[in-house]
């Protein structure tokens, strides 16, 4: 069971996909967020393999520092129209009929949408940091979440979004010193700083926002209208998420889990939003504990 990065042609695009473990084992699909790539999950993969799972971690479209093809057009990044079909196509290419789906950051709305639109292919769902895409700016948390989502509108401005992203100062004064100390090395280790210098790489990464979190989000309260899910679901909120996310948008996601699915909520105390890499042990423990139930 050695590391195996495969090149897969899916939906007319070329994807780099880490595929490890026994081909006959139950699969766990790990979906990274912004501005990360598949290597964000590097510290979850060993414990999942040790527990007997097959682990699949793709570089999604626009992965900063990733190896998959990244279109430059925002229209190619709609989660419900494009990204979930990429995930389904990757499973098809690997001959996987059903899997546990785990997402972090932008990977969470993808995971929610996949579980909703492909229920027959979803065993369990784990969403880290971000809740159901229909309820991000709805409910009692909507005012606080709008305030935390100010940067979303900045990233939607062509040119200015790219400048803000590469400046390295967009979140100055908002993150704790402990969080900044943990996150800085991660950006270097996962190749994201180097990737920012490549033409079109930052634009491709920002396209996730331009397609799914634009002015429409602030007007409707939803990234997109996504059906509820019917599988058992674990929503994890990290205390380090508080720079970007309210806990309310995570907790309220239980309303989008319908029978026979059971909703489970967990808060993990950790300084960084990027805890799968910066503080992996509690993340791995929670994922494994939930999947084994």
PDB file of C-alpha atoms in Angstrom:
ATOM      1  CA  UNK A   1       0.000   0.000   0.000  1.00  0.00           C
ATOM      2  CA  UNK A   2       2.252   2.763  -1.284  1.00  0.00           C
ATOM      3  CA  UNK A   3       1.375   6.298  -2.299  1.00  0.00           C
ATOM      4  CA  UNK A   4      -0.192   6.259  -5.723  1.00  0.00           C
ATOM      5  CA  UNK A   5      -0.982   9.484  -7.568  1.00  0.00           C
ATOM      6  CA  UNK A   6      -3.028   8.640 -10.618  1.00  0.00           C
ATOM      7  CA  UNK A   7      -3.835  10.816 -13.627  1.00  0.00           C
ATOM      8  CA  UNK A   8      -7.504  10.506 -14.528  1.00  0.00           C
ATOM      9  CA  UNK A   9      -9.467  11.987 -17.424  1.00  0.00           C
ATOM     10  CA  UNK A  10     -12.842  13.068 -16.055  1.00  0.00           C
ATOM     11  CA  UNK A  11     -15.373  15.407 -17.656  1.00  0.00           C
ATOM     12  CA  UNK A  12     -12.792  16.424 -20.239  1.00  0.00           C
ATOM     13  CA  UNK A  13     -10.249  17.498 -17.617  1.00  0.00           C
ATOM     14  CA  UNK A  14      -7.093  15.876 -16.258  1.00  0.00           C
ATOM     15  CA  UNK A  15      -7.073  15.219 -12.509  1.00  0.00           C
ATOM     16  CA  UNK A  16      -4.285  14.191 -10.150  1.00  0.00           C
ATOM     17  CA  UNK A  17      -5.711  11.820  -7.543  1.00  0.00           C
ATOM     18  CA  UNK A  18      -4.032  10.171  -4.581  1.00  0.00           C
ATOM     19  CA  UNK A  19      -5.372   6.612  -4.296  1.00  0.00           C
ATOM     20  CA  UNK A  20      -4.029   4.441  -1.481  1.00  0.00           C
ATOM     21  CA  UNK A  21      -5.072   1.241   0.222  1.00  0.00           C
ATOM     22  CA  UNK A  22      -6.702  -2.026  -0.717  1.00  0.00           C
ATOM     23  CA  UNK A  23      -8.854  -1.645  -3.830  1.00  0.00           C
ATOM     24  CA  UNK A  24     -11.564  -3.768  -2.191  1.00  0.00           C
ATOM     25  CA  UNK A  25     -11.696  -1.787   1.040  1.00  0.00           C
ATOM     26  CA  UNK A  26     -14.352   0.777   1.934  1.00  0.00           C
ATOM     27  CA  UNK A  27     -13.317   4.080   0.351  1.00  0.00           C
ATOM     28  CA  UNK A  28     -12.983   7.447   2.079  1.00  0.00           C
ATOM     29  CA  UNK A  29     -12.909  10.449  -0.264  1.00  0.00           C
ATOM     30  CA  UNK A  30     -11.097  13.514   1.110  1.00  0.00           C
ATOM     31  CA  UNK A  31     -12.016  16.861  -0.479  1.00  0.00           C
ATOM     32  CA  UNK A  32      -9.733  19.816   0.187  1.00  0.00           C
ATOM     33  CA  UNK A  33     -10.714  23.470   0.370  1.00  0.00           C
ATOM     34  CA  UNK A  34      -9.281  26.894  -0.495  1.00  0.00           C
ATOM     35  CA  UNK A  35      -6.500  27.622  -1.113  1.00  0.00           C
ATOM     36  CA  UNK A  36      -5.304  24.075  -0.562  1.00  0.00           C
ATOM     37  CA  UNK A  37      -4.612  20.912  -2.543  1.00  0.00           C
ATOM     38  CA  UNK A  38      -4.860  17.167  -1.964  1.00  0.00           C
ATOM     39  CA  UNK A  39      -1.723  17.165   0.201  1.00  0.00           C
ATOM     40  CA  UNK A  40      -3.694  19.024   2.879  1.00  0.00           C
ATOM     41  CA  UNK A  41      -4.921  15.547   3.900  1.00  0.00           C
ATOM     42  CA  UNK A  42      -1.436  14.040   4.154  1.00  0.00           C
ATOM     43  CA  UNK A  43      -1.697  13.586   7.908  1.00  0.00           C
ATOM     44  CA  UNK A  44      -5.144  11.958   7.826  1.00  0.00           C
ATOM     45  CA  UNK A  45      -4.208   9.361   5.229  1.00  0.00           C
ATOM     46  CA  UNK A  46      -1.926   7.144   7.407  1.00  0.00           C
ATOM     47  CA  UNK A  47      -4.463   6.626  10.242  1.00  0.00           C
ATOM     48  CA  UNK A  48      -7.236   5.956   7.722  1.00  0.00           C
ATOM     49  CA  UNK A  49      -5.080   3.375   5.961  1.00  0.00           C
ATOM     50  CA  UNK A  50      -4.159   1.813   9.298  1.00  0.00           C
ATOM     51  CA  UNK A  51      -7.883   1.474  10.048  1.00  0.00           C
ATOM     52  CA  UNK A  52      -8.322  -0.487   6.828  1.00  0.00           C
ATOM     53  CA  UNK A  53      -9.834   2.111   4.513  1.00  0.00           C
ATOM     54  CA  UNK A  54      -9.012   2.919   0.917  1.00  0.00           C
ATOM     55  CA  UNK A  55      -8.255   6.655   0.700  1.00  0.00           C
ATOM     56  CA  UNK A  56      -8.923   8.836  -2.338  1.00  0.00           C
ATOM     57  CA  UNK A  57      -7.812  12.483  -2.296  1.00  0.00           C
ATOM     58  CA  UNK A  58      -8.079  14.450  -5.556  1.00  0.00           C
ATOM     59  CA  UNK A  59      -6.664  17.808  -6.518  1.00  0.00           C
ATOM     60  CA  UNK A  60      -9.947  19.540  -7.343  1.00  0.00           C
ATOM     61  CA  UNK A  61     -10.218  22.194 -10.046  1.00  0.00           C
ATOM     62  CA  UNK A  62      -8.284  25.274  -9.015  1.00  0.00           C
ATOM     63  CA  UNK A  63      -6.203  23.518  -6.362  1.00  0.00           C
ATOM     64  CA  UNK A  64      -3.378  25.918  -5.509  1.00  0.00           C
ATOM     65  CA  UNK A  65      -0.166  23.945  -5.720  1.00  0.00           C
ATOM     66  CA  UNK A  66      -2.082  21.003  -7.143  1.00  0.00           C
ATOM     67  CA  UNK A  67      -1.559  19.035 -10.324  1.00  0.00           C
ATOM     68  CA  UNK A  68      -5.053  18.935 -11.831  1.00  0.00           C
ATOM     69  CA  UNK A  69      -6.128  21.069 -14.768  1.00  0.00           C
ATOM     70  CA  UNK A  70      -7.551  24.392 -13.598  1.00  0.00           C
ATOM     71  CA  UNK A  71      -9.870  26.289 -15.965  1.00  0.00           C
ATOM     72  CA  UNK A  72      -9.626  30.080 -15.925  1.00  0.00           C
ATOM     73  CA  UNK A  73     -13.353  30.708 -16.356  1.00  0.00           C
ATOM     74  CA  UNK A  74     -15.452  31.119 -13.190  1.00  0.00           C
ATOM     75  CA  UNK A  75     -18.341  29.398 -14.962  1.00  0.00           C
ATOM     76  CA  UNK A  76     -16.389  26.120 -14.744  1.00  0.00           C
ATOM     77  CA  UNK A  77     -16.449  26.063 -10.935  1.00  0.00           C
ATOM     78  CA  UNK A  78     -20.103  25.697  -9.975  1.00  0.00           C
ATOM     79  CA  UNK A  79     -20.236  23.097  -7.230  1.00  0.00           C
ATOM     80  CA  UNK A  80     -23.628  21.598  -8.059  1.00  0.00           C
ATOM     81  CA  UNK A  81     -23.080  21.630 -11.837  1.00  0.00           C
ATOM     82  CA  UNK A  82     -19.376  20.849 -12.202  1.00  0.00           C
ATOM     83  CA  UNK A  83     -17.442  19.896  -9.076  1.00  0.00           C
ATOM     84  CA  UNK A  84     -19.727  17.142  -7.749  1.00  0.00           C
ATOM     85  CA  UNK A  85     -19.690  15.589 -11.213  1.00  0.00           C
ATOM     86  CA  UNK A  86     -15.887  15.599 -11.057  1.00  0.00           C
ATOM     87  CA  UNK A  87     -16.049  13.671  -7.775  1.00  0.00           C
ATOM     88  CA  UNK A  88     -18.558  11.199  -9.203  1.00  0.00           C
ATOM     89  CA  UNK A  89     -16.422  10.775 -12.328  1.00  0.00           C
ATOM     90  CA  UNK A  90     -13.307  10.145 -10.255  1.00  0.00           C
ATOM     91  CA  UNK A  91     -15.148   7.410  -8.347  1.00  0.00           C
ATOM     92  CA  UNK A  92     -16.288   5.924 -11.657  1.00  0.00           C
ATOM     93  CA  UNK A  93     -12.730   5.941 -12.990  1.00  0.00           C
ATOM     94  CA  UNK A  94     -11.539   4.142  -9.852  1.00  0.00           C
ATOM     95  CA  UNK A  95     -14.453   1.658  -9.949  1.00  0.00           C
ATOM     96  CA  UNK A  96     -15.771   2.812  -6.571  1.00  0.00           C
ATOM     97  CA  UNK A  97     -19.549   2.562  -6.228  1.00  0.00           C
ATOM     98  CA  UNK A  98     -19.960   4.014  -2.725  1.00  0.00           C
ATOM     99  CA  UNK A  99     -17.742   5.939  -0.319  1.00  0.00           C
ATOM    100  CA  UNK A 100     -17.558   7.981   2.841  1.00  0.00           C
ATOM    101  CA  UNK A 101     -17.254  11.637   1.829  1.00  0.00           C
ATOM    102  CA  UNK A 102     -15.148  14.054   3.908  1.00  0.00           C
ATOM    103  CA  UNK A 103     -14.712  17.747   3.126  1.00  0.00           C
ATOM    104  CA  UNK A 104     -12.939  20.734   4.668  1.00  0.00           C
ATOM    105  CA  UNK A 105     -13.484  24.429   3.887  1.00  0.00           C
ATOM    106  CA  UNK A 106     -14.781  24.553   0.261  1.00  0.00           C
ATOM    107  CA  UNK A 107     -14.562  20.777   0.248  1.00  0.00           C
ATOM    108  CA  UNK A 108     -17.428  20.760   2.769  1.00  0.00           C
ATOM    109  CA  UNK A 109     -20.070  22.291   0.464  1.00  0.00           C
ATOM    110  CA  UNK A 110     -18.861  19.867  -2.202  1.00  0.00           C
ATOM    111  CA  UNK A 111     -19.287  16.988   0.236  1.00  0.00           C
ATOM    112  CA  UNK A 112     -22.763  18.201   1.260  1.00  0.00           C
ATOM    113  CA  UNK A 113     -23.789  18.588  -2.384  1.00  0.00           C
ATOM    114  CA  UNK A 114     -22.393  15.197  -3.369  1.00  0.00           C
ATOM    115  CA  UNK A 115     -24.268  13.479  -0.531  1.00  0.00           C
ATOM    116  CA  UNK A 116     -27.472  15.295  -1.530  1.00  0.00           C
ATOM    117  CA  UNK A 117     -27.233  14.699  -5.278  1.00  0.00           C
ATOM    118  CA  UNK A 118     -25.669  11.215  -5.158  1.00  0.00           C
ATOM    119  CA  UNK A 119     -27.260   9.661  -2.051  1.00  0.00           C
ATOM    120  CA  UNK A 120     -26.927   6.162  -3.481  1.00  0.00           C
ATOM    121  CA  UNK A 121     -23.143   6.628  -3.595  1.00  0.00           C
ATOM    122  CA  UNK A 122     -22.668   8.187  -0.139  1.00  0.00           C
ATOM    123  CA  UNK A 123     -22.096   6.079   2.963  1.00  0.00           C
ATOM    124  CA  UNK A 124     -21.457   8.801   5.562  1.00  0.00           C
ATOM    125  CA  UNK A 125     -20.680  12.515   5.362  1.00  0.00           C
ATOM    126  CA  UNK A 126     -18.128  14.503   7.364  1.00  0.00           C
ATOM    127  CA  UNK A 127     -18.130  18.280   6.875  1.00  0.00           C
ATOM    128  CA  UNK A 128     -15.398  20.325   8.552  1.00  0.00           C
ATOM    129  CA  UNK A 129     -15.757  24.087   9.140  1.00  0.00           C
ATOM    130  CA  UNK A 130     -18.490  24.898   6.603  1.00  0.00           C
ATOM    131  CA  UNK A 131     -22.097  23.812   6.892  1.00  0.00           C
ATOM    132  CA  UNK A 132     -24.812  23.064   4.359  1.00  0.00           C
ATOM    133  CA  UNK A 133     -24.581  25.412   1.347  1.00  0.00           C
ATOM    134  CA  UNK A 134     -28.264  26.381   1.485  1.00  0.00           C
ATOM    135  CA  UNK A 135     -27.959  27.910   4.952  1.00  0.00           C
ATOM    136  CA  UNK A 136     -24.655  29.796   5.061  1.00  0.00           C
ATOM    137  CA  UNK A 137     -26.233  33.267   5.383  1.00  0.00           C
ATOM    138  CA  UNK A 138     -29.644  32.282   6.715  1.00  0.00           C
ATOM    139  CA  UNK A 139     -30.977  32.108  10.249  1.00  0.00           C
ATOM    140  CA  UNK A 140     -29.881  33.864  13.416  1.00  0.00           C
ATOM    141  CA  UNK A 141     -26.203  33.717  12.444  1.00  0.00           C
ATOM    142  CA  UNK A 142     -26.679  35.499   9.114  1.00  0.00           C
ATOM    143  CA  UNK A 143     -25.647  38.993  10.290  1.00  0.00           C
ATOM    144  CA  UNK A 144     -22.484  37.797  11.999  1.00  0.00           C
ATOM    145  CA  UNK A 145     -21.613  35.544   9.075  1.00  0.00           C
ATOM    146  CA  UNK A 146     -22.040  38.391   6.585  1.00  0.00           C
ATOM    147  CA  UNK A 147     -19.538  40.418   8.595  1.00  0.00           C
ATOM    148  CA  UNK A 148     -17.060  37.541   8.591  1.00  0.00           C
ATOM    149  CA  UNK A 149     -17.569  37.025   4.848  1.00  0.00           C
ATOM    150  CA  UNK A 150     -16.470  40.537   3.821  1.00  0.00           C
ATOM    151  CA  UNK A 151     -13.414  39.143   2.010  1.00  0.00           C
ATOM    152  CA  UNK A 152     -15.693  37.107  -0.277  1.00  0.00           C
ATOM    153  CA  UNK A 153     -16.783  40.282  -2.060  1.00  0.00           C
ATOM    154  CA  UNK A 154     -13.178  41.460  -2.338  1.00  0.00           C
ATOM    155  CA  UNK A 155     -12.119  38.216  -3.992  1.00  0.00           C
ATOM    156  CA  UNK A 156     -14.926  38.628  -6.521  1.00  0.00           C
ATOM    157  CA  UNK A 157     -13.376  41.810  -7.953  1.00  0.00           C
ATOM    158  CA  UNK A 158     -11.210  40.865 -10.981  1.00  0.00           C
ATOM    159  CA  UNK A 159      -7.627  41.925 -10.450  1.00  0.00           C
ATOM    160  CA  UNK A 160      -8.162  43.252  -6.929  1.00  0.00           C
ATOM    161  CA  UNK A 161      -9.020  39.769  -5.693  1.00  0.00           C
ATOM    162  CA  UNK A 162      -5.768  38.435  -7.079  1.00  0.00           C
ATOM    163  CA  UNK A 163      -3.792  41.297  -5.510  1.00  0.00           C
ATOM    164  CA  UNK A 164      -5.434  40.725  -2.151  1.00  0.00           C
ATOM    165  CA  UNK A 165      -4.738  37.006  -2.290  1.00  0.00           C
ATOM    166  CA  UNK A 166      -1.044  37.395  -3.111  1.00  0.00           C
ATOM    167  CA  UNK A 167      -0.425  40.315  -0.738  1.00  0.00           C
ATOM    168  CA  UNK A 168      -0.147  38.074   2.300  1.00  0.00           C
ATOM    169  CA  UNK A 169      -1.823  40.761   4.419  1.00  0.00           C
ATOM    170  CA  UNK A 170      -5.526  40.282   3.643  1.00  0.00           C
ATOM    171  CA  UNK A 171      -6.295  38.867   7.102  1.00  0.00           C
ATOM    172  CA  UNK A 172      -3.779  40.880   9.130  1.00  0.00           C
ATOM    173  CA  UNK A 173      -5.165  41.694  12.546  1.00  0.00           C
ATOM    174  CA  UNK A 174      -7.963  39.130  12.260  1.00  0.00           C
ATOM    175  CA  UNK A 175      -6.101  35.912  12.983  1.00  0.00           C
ATOM    176  CA  UNK A 176      -4.458  35.183  16.314  1.00  0.00           C
ATOM    177  CA  UNK A 177      -0.681  35.148  16.503  1.00  0.00           C
ATOM    178  CA  UNK A 178      -0.845  31.431  17.308  1.00  0.00           C
ATOM    179  CA  UNK A 179      -2.910  30.757  14.189  1.00  0.00           C
ATOM    180  CA  UNK A 180      -0.588  32.781  11.967  1.00  0.00           C
ATOM    181  CA  UNK A 181       2.431  30.941  13.364  1.00  0.00           C
ATOM    182  CA  UNK A 182       0.816  27.597  12.507  1.00  0.00           C
ATOM    183  CA  UNK A 183      -0.569  28.552   9.093  1.00  0.00           C
ATOM    184  CA  UNK A 184       2.540  30.203   7.639  1.00  0.00           C
ATOM    185  CA  UNK A 185       4.670  27.034   7.426  1.00  0.00           C
ATOM    186  CA  UNK A 186       1.716  25.120   5.962  1.00  0.00           C
ATOM    187  CA  UNK A 187       1.516  27.436   2.959  1.00  0.00           C
ATOM    188  CA  UNK A 188       5.200  26.767   2.295  1.00  0.00           C
ATOM    189  CA  UNK A 189       5.091  23.029   2.946  1.00  0.00           C
ATOM    190  CA  UNK A 190       2.099  22.413   0.665  1.00  0.00           C
ATOM    191  CA  UNK A 191       3.586  24.454  -2.173  1.00  0.00           C
ATOM    192  CA  UNK A 192       0.951  27.173  -2.182  1.00  0.00           C
ATOM    193  CA  UNK A 193       3.347  30.124  -1.906  1.00  0.00           C
ATOM    194  CA  UNK A 194       5.355  28.888  -4.882  1.00  0.00           C
ATOM    195  CA  UNK A 195       2.170  28.152  -6.831  1.00  0.00           C
ATOM    196  CA  UNK A 196       0.995  31.759  -6.473  1.00  0.00           C
ATOM    197  CA  UNK A 197       3.783  32.790  -8.846  1.00  0.00           C
ATOM    198  CA  UNK A 198       2.427  30.643 -11.677  1.00  0.00           C
ATOM    199  CA  UNK A 199       0.299  32.487 -14.262  1.00  0.00           C
ATOM    200  CA  UNK A 200      -3.410  31.899 -13.743  1.00  0.00           C
ATOM    201  CA  UNK A 201      -3.030  29.816 -10.578  1.00  0.00           C
ATOM    202  CA  UNK A 202      -4.477  32.390  -8.176  1.00  0.00           C
ATOM    203  CA  UNK A 203      -7.336  33.251 -10.529  1.00  0.00           C
ATOM    204  CA  UNK A 204      -8.246  29.565 -10.802  1.00  0.00           C
ATOM    205  CA  UNK A 205      -8.294  29.208  -7.018  1.00  0.00           C
ATOM    206  CA  UNK A 206     -10.417  32.336  -6.550  1.00  0.00           C
ATOM    207  CA  UNK A 207     -12.891  31.081  -9.132  1.00  0.00           C
ATOM    208  CA  UNK A 208     -14.454  28.957  -6.396  1.00  0.00           C
ATOM    209  CA  UNK A 209     -15.695  32.216  -4.850  1.00  0.00           C
ATOM    210  CA  UNK A 210     -16.668  33.842  -8.123  1.00  0.00           C
ATOM    211  CA  UNK A 211     -18.848  30.879  -9.073  1.00  0.00           C
ATOM    212  CA  UNK A 212     -20.371  29.964  -5.697  1.00  0.00           C
ATOM    213  CA  UNK A 213     -19.973  32.876  -3.246  1.00  0.00           C
ATOM    214  CA  UNK A 214     -20.686  36.135  -5.024  1.00  0.00           C
ATOM    215  CA  UNK A 215     -23.245  38.908  -4.583  1.00  0.00           C
ATOM    216  CA  UNK A 216     -26.012  36.330  -5.029  1.00  0.00           C
ATOM    217  CA  UNK A 217     -24.922  34.662  -1.793  1.00  0.00           C
ATOM    218  CA  UNK A 218     -25.491  37.894   0.134  1.00  0.00           C
ATOM    219  CA  UNK A 219     -28.884  38.420  -1.503  1.00  0.00           C
ATOM    220  CA  UNK A 220     -30.287  34.891  -1.157  1.00  0.00           C
ATOM    221  CA  UNK A 221     -28.353  33.570   1.846  1.00  0.00           C
ATOM    222  CA  UNK A 222     -27.380  30.415  -0.050  1.00  0.00           C
ATOM    223  CA  UNK A 223     -24.364  29.404  -2.106  1.00  0.00           C
ATOM    224  CA  UNK A 224     -26.903  27.460  -4.146  1.00  0.00           C
ATOM    225  CA  UNK A 225     -30.115  25.675  -3.317  1.00  0.00           C
ATOM    226  CA  UNK A 226     -29.006  22.217  -2.301  1.00  0.00           C
ATOM    227  CA  UNK A 227     -31.357  19.391  -1.246  1.00  0.00           C
ATOM    228  CA  UNK A 228     -31.054  17.875   2.226  1.00  0.00           C
ATOM    229  CA  UNK A 229     -29.022  14.732   2.792  1.00  0.00           C
ATOM    230  CA  UNK A 230     -30.276  11.431   4.153  1.00  0.00           C
ATOM    231  CA  UNK A 231     -27.022   9.861   5.339  1.00  0.00           C
ATOM    232  CA  UNK A 232     -25.458   9.996   8.807  1.00  0.00           C
ATOM    233  CA  UNK A 233     -23.564  13.275   9.001  1.00  0.00           C
ATOM    234  CA  UNK A 234     -20.844  14.652  11.261  1.00  0.00           C
ATOM    235  CA  UNK A 235     -20.428  18.441  11.213  1.00  0.00           C
ATOM    236  CA  UNK A 236     -17.184  19.589  12.810  1.00  0.00           C
ATOM    237  CA  UNK A 237     -16.560  23.203  13.785  1.00  0.00           C
ATOM    238  CA  UNK A 238     -13.042  24.286  14.665  1.00  0.00           C
ATOM    239  CA  UNK A 239     -12.528  27.088  17.173  1.00  0.00           C
ATOM    240  CA  UNK A 240      -9.935  28.379  14.707  1.00  0.00           C
ATOM    241  CA  UNK A 241     -12.692  28.775  12.115  1.00  0.00           C
ATOM    242  CA  UNK A 242     -13.983  31.859  13.902  1.00  0.00           C
ATOM    243  CA  UNK A 243     -11.967  34.223  11.680  1.00  0.00           C
ATOM    244  CA  UNK A 244     -14.026  33.134   8.674  1.00  0.00           C
ATOM    245  CA  UNK A 245     -17.105  31.284   9.929  1.00  0.00           C
ATOM    246  CA  UNK A 246     -19.722  31.518  12.641  1.00  0.00           C
ATOM    247  CA  UNK A 247     -20.457  28.445  14.675  1.00  0.00           C
ATOM    248  CA  UNK A 248     -24.142  29.039  13.938  1.00  0.00           C
ATOM    249  CA  UNK A 249     -23.819  28.158  10.251  1.00  0.00           C
ATOM    250  CA  UNK A 250     -22.300  24.833  11.259  1.00  0.00           C
ATOM    251  CA  UNK A 251     -24.722  23.982  14.068  1.00  0.00           C
ATOM    252  CA  UNK A 252     -27.801  24.890  12.049  1.00  0.00           C
ATOM    253  CA  UNK A 253     -26.852  22.411   9.328  1.00  0.00           C
ATOM    254  CA  UNK A 254     -28.655  19.708  11.267  1.00  0.00           C
ATOM    255  CA  UNK A 255     -31.919  20.900   9.709  1.00  0.00           C
ATOM    256  CA  UNK A 256     -30.625  19.692   6.338  1.00  0.00           C
ATOM    257  CA  UNK A 257     -30.147  16.096   7.496  1.00  0.00           C
ATOM    258  CA  UNK A 258     -33.332  14.065   7.062  1.00  0.00           C
ATOM    259  CA  UNK A 259     -34.210  10.504   8.170  1.00  0.00           C
ATOM    260  CA  UNK A 260     -32.833   7.939   8.099  1.00  0.00           C
ATOM    261  CA  UNK A 261     -29.735  10.158   8.450  1.00  0.00           C
ATOM    262  CA  UNK A 262     -28.605  11.196  11.936  1.00  0.00           C
ATOM    263  CA  UNK A 263     -26.853  14.534  12.524  1.00  0.00           C
ATOM    264  CA  UNK A 264     -23.896  14.711  14.893  1.00  0.00           C
ATOM    265  CA  UNK A 265     -22.165  17.967  15.836  1.00  0.00           C
ATOM    266  CA  UNK A 266     -18.703  18.397  17.313  1.00  0.00           C
ATOM    267  CA  UNK A 267     -16.600  21.422  18.208  1.00  0.00           C
ATOM    268  CA  UNK A 268     -12.830  20.949  18.291  1.00  0.00           C
ATOM    269  CA  UNK A 269     -10.655  23.436  20.152  1.00  0.00           C
ATOM    270  CA  UNK A 270      -7.708  24.221  17.880  1.00  0.00           C
ATOM    271  CA  UNK A 271      -6.177  27.584  16.899  1.00  0.00           C
ATOM    272  CA  UNK A 272      -6.131  27.114  13.128  1.00  0.00           C
ATOM    273  CA  UNK A 273      -8.786  26.883  10.431  1.00  0.00           C
ATOM    274  CA  UNK A 274      -6.410  24.519   8.631  1.00  0.00           C
ATOM    275  CA  UNK A 275      -6.360  21.948  11.427  1.00  0.00           C
ATOM    276  CA  UNK A 276      -6.303  18.850   9.176  1.00  0.00           C
ATOM    277  CA  UNK A 277      -2.671  19.835   8.561  1.00  0.00           C
ATOM    278  CA  UNK A 278      -1.708  21.983  11.553  1.00  0.00           C
ATOM    279  CA  UNK A 279      -3.410  19.921  14.300  1.00  0.00           C
ATOM    280  CA  UNK A 280      -4.228  16.571  12.686  1.00  0.00           C
ATOM    281  CA  UNK A 281      -4.686  14.208  15.643  1.00  0.00           C
ATOM    282  CA  UNK A 282      -8.096  15.423  16.901  1.00  0.00           C
ATOM    283  CA  UNK A 283      -9.361  15.657  13.315  1.00  0.00           C
ATOM    284  CA  UNK A 284      -8.325  12.092  12.509  1.00  0.00           C
ATOM    285  CA  UNK A 285      -9.734  10.832  15.804  1.00  0.00           C
ATOM    286  CA  UNK A 286     -13.126  12.424  15.144  1.00  0.00           C
ATOM    287  CA  UNK A 287     -13.335  11.196  11.559  1.00  0.00           C
ATOM    288  CA  UNK A 288     -12.374   7.649  12.464  1.00  0.00           C
ATOM    289  CA  UNK A 289     -14.651   7.528  15.477  1.00  0.00           C
ATOM    290  CA  UNK A 290     -17.607   8.582  13.374  1.00  0.00           C
ATOM    291  CA  UNK A 291     -16.898   6.297  10.427  1.00  0.00           C
ATOM    292  CA  UNK A 292     -16.499   3.250  12.666  1.00  0.00           C
ATOM    293  CA  UNK A 293     -19.911   3.685  14.338  1.00  0.00           C
TER     294      UNK A 293
END
